[in-house]
């Protein structure tokens, strides 16, 4: 039996009987002390194999992709770049030649308002002569001047309102077109052939039908427009030569 320690003078003595308190025991001492944790060893548990030194799947895939890209660059892109480099001068010359052709092939147009009077006939003739000479189509002046005179004369005699003369030439279509617009919606009169072949006037649409490539009339919001077209093969051959050289 262990004797209880004596209390100091002036202090109360506390009893531990009947309480749940137990003496404190360190976890690292006594019969139930836990063993210390074991640290992992830096040495490998088994010798390395070939699988440990193999690259991961992602690295293998990226290496294969890089190899394929290099092959495409060396086998396709670089030869193509060298080919384009050799042909760059030829391509530039063709593009410049095509641009010059397109500038020349943009068609020429002139439009002039005429009064509904007999003075409109000589005015229309002057416009035809001036513009066709400026366009390099002087060989077509005579027939175009004659047919425009007939259309303007018909408009002055059988229609009303101001007249509009429009002339255009397209070297691509090889066509010279003339339009005469008036304010009358009625169809142009059907002229009969002249009694004598040497008559200079009164032939009207019969003459237009005989000498033009084609002609016609259409209704517009302001009235009607009568037109005719002439082929210009001489000019077209020069344009055709230019197109063949391109």
mmCIF file of C-alpha atoms in Angstrom:
data_model
loop_
_atom_site.group_PDB
_atom_site.id
_atom_site.type_symbol
_atom_site.label_atom_id
_atom_site.label_comp_id
_atom_site.label_asym_id
_atom_site.label_seq_id
_atom_site.Cartn_x
_atom_site.Cartn_y
_atom_site.Cartn_z
ATOM 1 C CA UNK A 1 0.000 0.000 0.000
ATOM 2 C CA UNK A 2 1.447 3.313 -1.123
ATOM 3 C CA UNK A 3 1.246 6.013 1.515
ATOM 4 C CA UNK A 4 -0.416 9.217 0.440
ATOM 5 C CA UNK A 5 1.783 12.266 0.402
ATOM 6 C CA UNK A 6 1.352 14.661 3.221
ATOM 7 C CA UNK A 7 -0.267 17.965 2.473
ATOM 8 C CA UNK A 8 1.464 21.155 3.070
ATOM 9 C CA UNK A 9 0.394 23.278 5.918
ATOM 10 C CA UNK A 10 -2.445 25.658 5.037
ATOM 11 C CA UNK A 11 -3.673 23.696 1.918
ATOM 12 C CA UNK A 12 -6.730 21.506 1.545
ATOM 13 C CA UNK A 13 -6.342 17.944 0.613
ATOM 14 C CA UNK A 14 -8.324 16.866 -2.529
ATOM 15 C CA UNK A 15 -9.436 13.280 -2.897
ATOM 16 C CA UNK A 16 -9.600 11.516 -6.273
ATOM 17 C CA UNK A 17 -11.715 8.652 -5.098
ATOM 18 C CA UNK A 18 -15.011 8.198 -6.982
ATOM 19 C CA UNK A 19 -14.026 10.391 -9.957
ATOM 20 C CA UNK A 20 -13.428 9.509 -13.648
ATOM 21 C CA UNK A 21 -9.994 11.024 -13.774
ATOM 22 C CA UNK A 22 -7.117 8.682 -14.505
ATOM 23 C CA UNK A 23 -3.426 9.261 -14.267
ATOM 24 C CA UNK A 24 -1.912 10.826 -17.497
ATOM 25 C CA UNK A 25 0.218 8.411 -19.499
ATOM 26 C CA UNK A 26 2.303 9.568 -22.511
ATOM 27 C CA UNK A 27 1.494 7.776 -25.800
ATOM 28 C CA UNK A 28 5.166 7.161 -26.382
ATOM 29 C CA UNK A 29 5.642 5.536 -22.954
ATOM 30 C CA UNK A 30 4.043 2.709 -21.154
ATOM 31 C CA UNK A 31 2.962 -0.683 -22.301
ATOM 32 C CA UNK A 32 0.625 0.669 -25.074
ATOM 33 C CA UNK A 33 3.110 3.040 -26.689
ATOM 34 C CA UNK A 34 2.789 3.237 -30.547
ATOM 35 C CA UNK A 35 5.696 2.298 -32.788
ATOM 36 C CA UNK A 36 7.376 5.129 -34.758
ATOM 37 C CA UNK A 37 6.279 5.576 -38.466
ATOM 38 C CA UNK A 38 8.555 4.007 -41.047
ATOM 39 C CA UNK A 39 9.945 6.459 -43.656
ATOM 40 C CA UNK A 40 10.055 5.284 -47.346
ATOM 41 C CA UNK A 41 13.432 4.295 -48.638
ATOM 42 C CA UNK A 42 14.955 6.364 -51.491
ATOM 43 C CA UNK A 43 16.214 3.163 -53.107
ATOM 44 C CA UNK A 44 13.992 1.408 -55.685
ATOM 45 C CA UNK A 45 12.182 -1.689 -54.566
ATOM 46 C CA UNK A 46 13.017 -3.451 -57.891
ATOM 47 C CA UNK A 47 15.546 -2.962 -60.669
ATOM 48 C CA UNK A 48 14.418 -0.635 -63.603
ATOM 49 C CA UNK A 49 12.992 -2.239 -66.749
ATOM 50 C CA UNK A 50 12.578 -1.118 -70.411
ATOM 51 C CA UNK A 51 8.986 -0.035 -69.735
ATOM 52 C CA UNK A 52 10.201 2.496 -67.156
ATOM 53 C CA UNK A 53 12.477 4.219 -69.700
ATOM 54 C CA UNK A 54 9.822 4.337 -72.552
ATOM 55 C CA UNK A 55 8.352 7.824 -73.335
ATOM 56 C CA UNK A 56 4.674 8.450 -72.531
ATOM 57 C CA UNK A 57 1.969 8.022 -75.189
ATOM 58 C CA UNK A 58 1.460 11.792 -75.581
ATOM 59 C CA UNK A 59 5.124 12.300 -76.366
ATOM 60 C CA UNK A 60 5.032 9.496 -78.932
ATOM 61 C CA UNK A 61 1.984 11.038 -80.613
ATOM 62 C CA UNK A 62 3.517 14.537 -80.754
ATOM 63 C CA UNK A 63 6.754 13.141 -82.200
ATOM 64 C CA UNK A 64 4.834 11.322 -84.928
ATOM 65 C CA UNK A 65 2.823 14.445 -85.716
ATOM 66 C CA UNK A 66 5.956 16.553 -85.996
ATOM 67 C CA UNK A 67 7.509 13.977 -88.313
ATOM 68 C CA UNK A 68 4.421 14.058 -90.545
ATOM 69 C CA UNK A 69 4.398 17.883 -90.636
ATOM 70 C CA UNK A 70 8.053 17.975 -91.606
ATOM 71 C CA UNK A 71 7.376 15.476 -94.379
ATOM 72 C CA UNK A 72 4.492 17.583 -95.733
ATOM 73 C CA UNK A 73 6.579 20.742 -95.589
ATOM 74 C CA UNK A 74 9.527 19.163 -97.340
ATOM 75 C CA UNK A 75 7.504 17.201 -99.881
ATOM 76 C CA UNK A 76 4.649 19.599 -100.737
ATOM 77 C CA UNK A 77 4.934 23.136 -99.392
ATOM 78 C CA UNK A 78 8.537 23.904 -100.247
ATOM 79 C CA UNK A 79 8.293 22.602 -103.864
ATOM 80 C CA UNK A 80 5.067 24.550 -104.311
ATOM 81 C CA UNK A 81 6.661 27.750 -103.005
ATOM 82 C CA UNK A 82 9.635 27.296 -105.317
ATOM 83 C CA UNK A 83 7.299 26.737 -108.272
ATOM 84 C CA UNK A 84 5.271 29.843 -107.484
ATOM 85 C CA UNK A 85 8.427 31.835 -107.041
ATOM 86 C CA UNK A 86 9.633 30.850 -110.507
ATOM 87 C CA UNK A 87 6.276 31.731 -112.063
ATOM 88 C CA UNK A 88 5.718 34.966 -110.119
ATOM 89 C CA UNK A 89 6.997 37.171 -112.934
ATOM 90 C CA UNK A 90 4.819 35.399 -115.511
ATOM 91 C CA UNK A 91 1.714 35.615 -113.328
ATOM 92 C CA UNK A 92 2.287 39.319 -112.647
ATOM 93 C CA UNK A 93 2.654 40.020 -116.363
ATOM 94 C CA UNK A 94 -0.562 38.126 -117.159
ATOM 95 C CA UNK A 95 -2.483 39.983 -114.456
ATOM 96 C CA UNK A 96 -1.261 43.356 -115.721
ATOM 97 C CA UNK A 97 -2.195 42.434 -119.299
ATOM 98 C CA UNK A 98 -5.657 41.319 -118.190
ATOM 99 C CA UNK A 99 -6.162 44.566 -116.268
ATOM 100 C CA UNK A 100 -5.287 46.569 -119.385
ATOM 101 C CA UNK A 101 -7.763 44.548 -121.428
ATOM 102 C CA UNK A 102 -10.543 45.051 -118.889
ATOM 103 C CA UNK A 103 -9.934 48.803 -118.870
ATOM 104 C CA UNK A 104 -10.278 48.871 -122.647
ATOM 105 C CA UNK A 105 -13.291 46.537 -122.665
ATOM 106 C CA UNK A 106 -15.401 48.589 -120.281
ATOM 107 C CA UNK A 107 -17.753 49.877 -122.973
ATOM 108 C CA UNK A 108 -18.296 53.487 -124.024
ATOM 109 C CA UNK A 109 -21.593 55.301 -123.531
ATOM 110 C CA UNK A 110 -22.895 58.713 -124.528
ATOM 111 C CA UNK A 111 -26.350 60.134 -123.867
ATOM 112 C CA UNK A 112 -27.836 63.398 -125.106
ATOM 113 C CA UNK A 113 -31.220 65.055 -124.625
ATOM 114 C CA UNK A 114 -32.830 66.367 -127.808
ATOM 115 C CA UNK A 115 -35.774 68.685 -128.321
ATOM 116 C CA UNK A 116 -38.824 67.373 -130.171
ATOM 117 C CA UNK A 117 -38.134 69.468 -133.278
ATOM 118 C CA UNK A 118 -36.744 68.980 -136.738
ATOM 119 C CA UNK A 119 -33.510 70.552 -135.443
ATOM 120 C CA UNK A 120 -32.958 67.352 -133.452
ATOM 121 C CA UNK A 121 -32.109 65.407 -136.636
ATOM 122 C CA UNK A 122 -28.884 67.280 -137.555
ATOM 123 C CA UNK A 123 -27.975 67.469 -133.871
ATOM 124 C CA UNK A 124 -28.186 63.686 -133.610
ATOM 125 C CA UNK A 125 -26.071 63.321 -136.740
ATOM 126 C CA UNK A 126 -23.308 65.518 -135.260
ATOM 127 C CA UNK A 127 -23.279 63.437 -132.072
ATOM 128 C CA UNK A 128 -22.929 60.218 -134.060
ATOM 129 C CA UNK A 129 -20.040 61.548 -136.154
ATOM 130 C CA UNK A 130 -18.163 63.014 -133.215
ATOM 131 C CA UNK A 131 -18.447 60.078 -130.835
ATOM 132 C CA UNK A 132 -17.764 57.304 -133.342
ATOM 133 C CA UNK A 133 -14.676 59.114 -134.575
ATOM 134 C CA UNK A 134 -13.485 59.498 -130.973
ATOM 135 C CA UNK A 135 -14.136 55.800 -130.300
ATOM 136 C CA UNK A 136 -12.169 54.704 -133.366
ATOM 137 C CA UNK A 137 -15.289 53.495 -135.220
ATOM 138 C CA UNK A 138 -15.227 55.961 -138.113
ATOM 139 C CA UNK A 139 -15.957 53.156 -140.621
ATOM 140 C CA UNK A 140 -19.450 52.790 -139.084
ATOM 141 C CA UNK A 141 -20.360 56.481 -139.081
ATOM 142 C CA UNK A 142 -22.308 56.509 -142.356
ATOM 143 C CA UNK A 143 -24.751 53.699 -141.603
ATOM 144 C CA UNK A 144 -25.205 54.652 -137.924
ATOM 145 C CA UNK A 145 -25.847 58.278 -138.865
ATOM 146 C CA UNK A 146 -28.476 57.252 -141.416
ATOM 147 C CA UNK A 147 -30.368 54.921 -139.051
ATOM 148 C CA UNK A 148 -30.327 57.362 -136.136
ATOM 149 C CA UNK A 149 -31.707 60.046 -138.428
ATOM 150 C CA UNK A 150 -34.627 57.777 -139.321
ATOM 151 C CA UNK A 151 -35.416 57.025 -135.670
ATOM 152 C CA UNK A 152 -35.226 60.667 -134.614
ATOM 153 C CA UNK A 153 -37.361 61.726 -137.573
ATOM 154 C CA UNK A 154 -40.041 59.173 -136.645
ATOM 155 C CA UNK A 155 -39.995 60.367 -133.036
ATOM 156 C CA UNK A 156 -40.386 64.019 -134.087
ATOM 157 C CA UNK A 157 -43.241 63.254 -136.486
ATOM 158 C CA UNK A 158 -45.222 60.633 -134.537
ATOM 159 C CA UNK A 159 -44.397 61.231 -130.842
ATOM 160 C CA UNK A 160 -44.095 64.114 -128.400
ATOM 161 C CA UNK A 161 -42.116 65.271 -125.459
ATOM 162 C CA UNK A 162 -38.333 65.601 -125.203
ATOM 163 C CA UNK A 163 -36.223 62.973 -126.932
ATOM 164 C CA UNK A 164 -33.229 61.113 -125.549
ATOM 165 C CA UNK A 165 -30.445 59.742 -127.739
ATOM 166 C CA UNK A 166 -28.194 57.115 -126.203
ATOM 167 C CA UNK A 167 -25.324 55.376 -127.960
ATOM 168 C CA UNK A 168 -23.073 52.658 -126.529
ATOM 169 C CA UNK A 169 -20.347 50.386 -127.806
ATOM 170 C CA UNK A 170 -19.099 47.158 -126.224
ATOM 171 C CA UNK A 171 -15.849 45.755 -127.647
ATOM 172 C CA UNK A 172 -16.523 42.450 -125.910
ATOM 173 C CA UNK A 173 -19.927 41.969 -127.580
ATOM 174 C CA UNK A 174 -18.655 43.721 -130.728
ATOM 175 C CA UNK A 175 -21.883 45.693 -130.879
ATOM 176 C CA UNK A 176 -22.785 49.343 -131.425
ATOM 177 C CA UNK A 177 -26.249 50.174 -130.024
ATOM 178 C CA UNK A 178 -28.325 53.324 -130.496
ATOM 179 C CA UNK A 179 -31.516 54.127 -128.555
ATOM 180 C CA UNK A 180 -34.012 56.930 -129.237
ATOM 181 C CA UNK A 181 -36.566 57.495 -126.457
ATOM 182 C CA UNK A 182 -39.692 59.657 -126.683
ATOM 183 C CA UNK A 183 -42.783 60.384 -124.579
ATOM 184 C CA UNK A 184 -45.328 58.450 -126.641
ATOM 185 C CA UNK A 185 -46.224 54.951 -125.390
ATOM 186 C CA UNK A 186 -47.718 53.885 -128.748
ATOM 187 C CA UNK A 187 -45.751 51.442 -130.879
ATOM 188 C CA UNK A 188 -43.708 52.963 -133.712
ATOM 189 C CA UNK A 189 -45.565 53.147 -137.049
ATOM 190 C CA UNK A 190 -44.976 50.341 -139.512
ATOM 191 C CA UNK A 191 -43.593 51.981 -142.639
ATOM 192 C CA UNK A 192 -44.039 50.469 -146.058
ATOM 193 C CA UNK A 193 -41.046 50.230 -148.436
ATOM 194 C CA UNK A 194 -40.445 53.387 -150.496
ATOM 195 C CA UNK A 195 -41.815 53.566 -154.016
ATOM 196 C CA UNK A 196 -38.376 54.272 -155.539
ATOM 197 C CA UNK A 197 -35.055 52.840 -154.461
ATOM 198 C CA UNK A 198 -33.254 56.194 -154.877
ATOM 199 C CA UNK A 199 -35.387 57.984 -152.265
ATOM 200 C CA UNK A 200 -33.381 59.432 -149.400
ATOM 201 C CA UNK A 201 -36.214 60.023 -146.916
ATOM 202 C CA UNK A 202 -39.391 58.343 -145.812
ATOM 203 C CA UNK A 203 -37.929 54.881 -145.458
ATOM 204 C CA UNK A 204 -38.287 54.852 -141.629
ATOM 205 C CA UNK A 205 -38.224 51.516 -139.865
ATOM 206 C CA UNK A 206 -38.024 49.606 -143.157
ATOM 207 C CA UNK A 207 -34.526 50.984 -143.642
ATOM 208 C CA UNK A 208 -33.612 50.225 -140.020
ATOM 209 C CA UNK A 209 -34.828 46.661 -140.457
ATOM 210 C CA UNK A 210 -32.782 46.172 -143.637
ATOM 211 C CA UNK A 211 -29.459 47.671 -142.497
ATOM 212 C CA UNK A 212 -29.193 46.921 -138.776
ATOM 213 C CA UNK A 213 -28.120 43.670 -137.183
ATOM 214 C CA UNK A 214 -31.311 43.735 -135.133
ATOM 215 C CA UNK A 215 -33.718 46.313 -133.790
ATOM 216 C CA UNK A 216 -36.771 46.598 -131.559
ATOM 217 C CA UNK A 217 -38.917 48.781 -129.297
ATOM 218 C CA UNK A 218 -39.796 48.607 -125.618
ATOM 219 C CA UNK A 219 -42.182 50.490 -123.370
ATOM 220 C CA UNK A 220 -40.815 52.632 -120.553
ATOM 221 C CA UNK A 221 -42.329 54.625 -117.696
ATOM 222 C CA UNK A 222 -42.020 57.822 -119.757
ATOM 223 C CA UNK A 223 -43.075 56.419 -123.132
ATOM 224 C CA UNK A 224 -41.101 54.084 -125.396
ATOM 225 C CA UNK A 225 -37.596 53.480 -126.715
ATOM 226 C CA UNK A 226 -36.745 52.348 -130.250
ATOM 227 C CA UNK A 227 -33.275 50.883 -130.695
ATOM 228 C CA UNK A 228 -31.021 49.173 -133.215
ATOM 229 C CA UNK A 229 -27.660 47.384 -133.096
ATOM 230 C CA UNK A 230 -24.759 47.181 -135.550
ATOM 231 C CA UNK A 231 -21.947 44.671 -135.544
ATOM 232 C CA UNK A 232 -18.444 46.125 -135.510
ATOM 233 C CA UNK A 233 -16.264 43.221 -136.707
ATOM 234 C CA UNK A 234 -13.235 45.351 -137.587
ATOM 235 C CA UNK A 235 -12.890 46.621 -134.027
ATOM 236 C CA UNK A 236 -13.777 43.223 -132.604
ATOM 237 C CA UNK A 237 -10.930 41.492 -134.424
ATOM 238 C CA UNK A 238 -8.399 43.748 -132.741
ATOM 239 C CA UNK A 239 -10.018 43.091 -129.366
ATOM 240 C CA UNK A 240 -10.084 39.379 -130.142
ATOM 241 C CA UNK A 241 -6.373 39.398 -130.886
ATOM 242 C CA UNK A 242 -5.759 41.001 -127.525
ATOM 243 C CA UNK A 243 -7.857 38.347 -125.785
ATOM 244 C CA UNK A 244 -5.994 35.544 -127.559
ATOM 245 C CA UNK A 245 -2.652 37.024 -126.488
ATOM 246 C CA UNK A 246 -3.857 36.958 -122.890
#
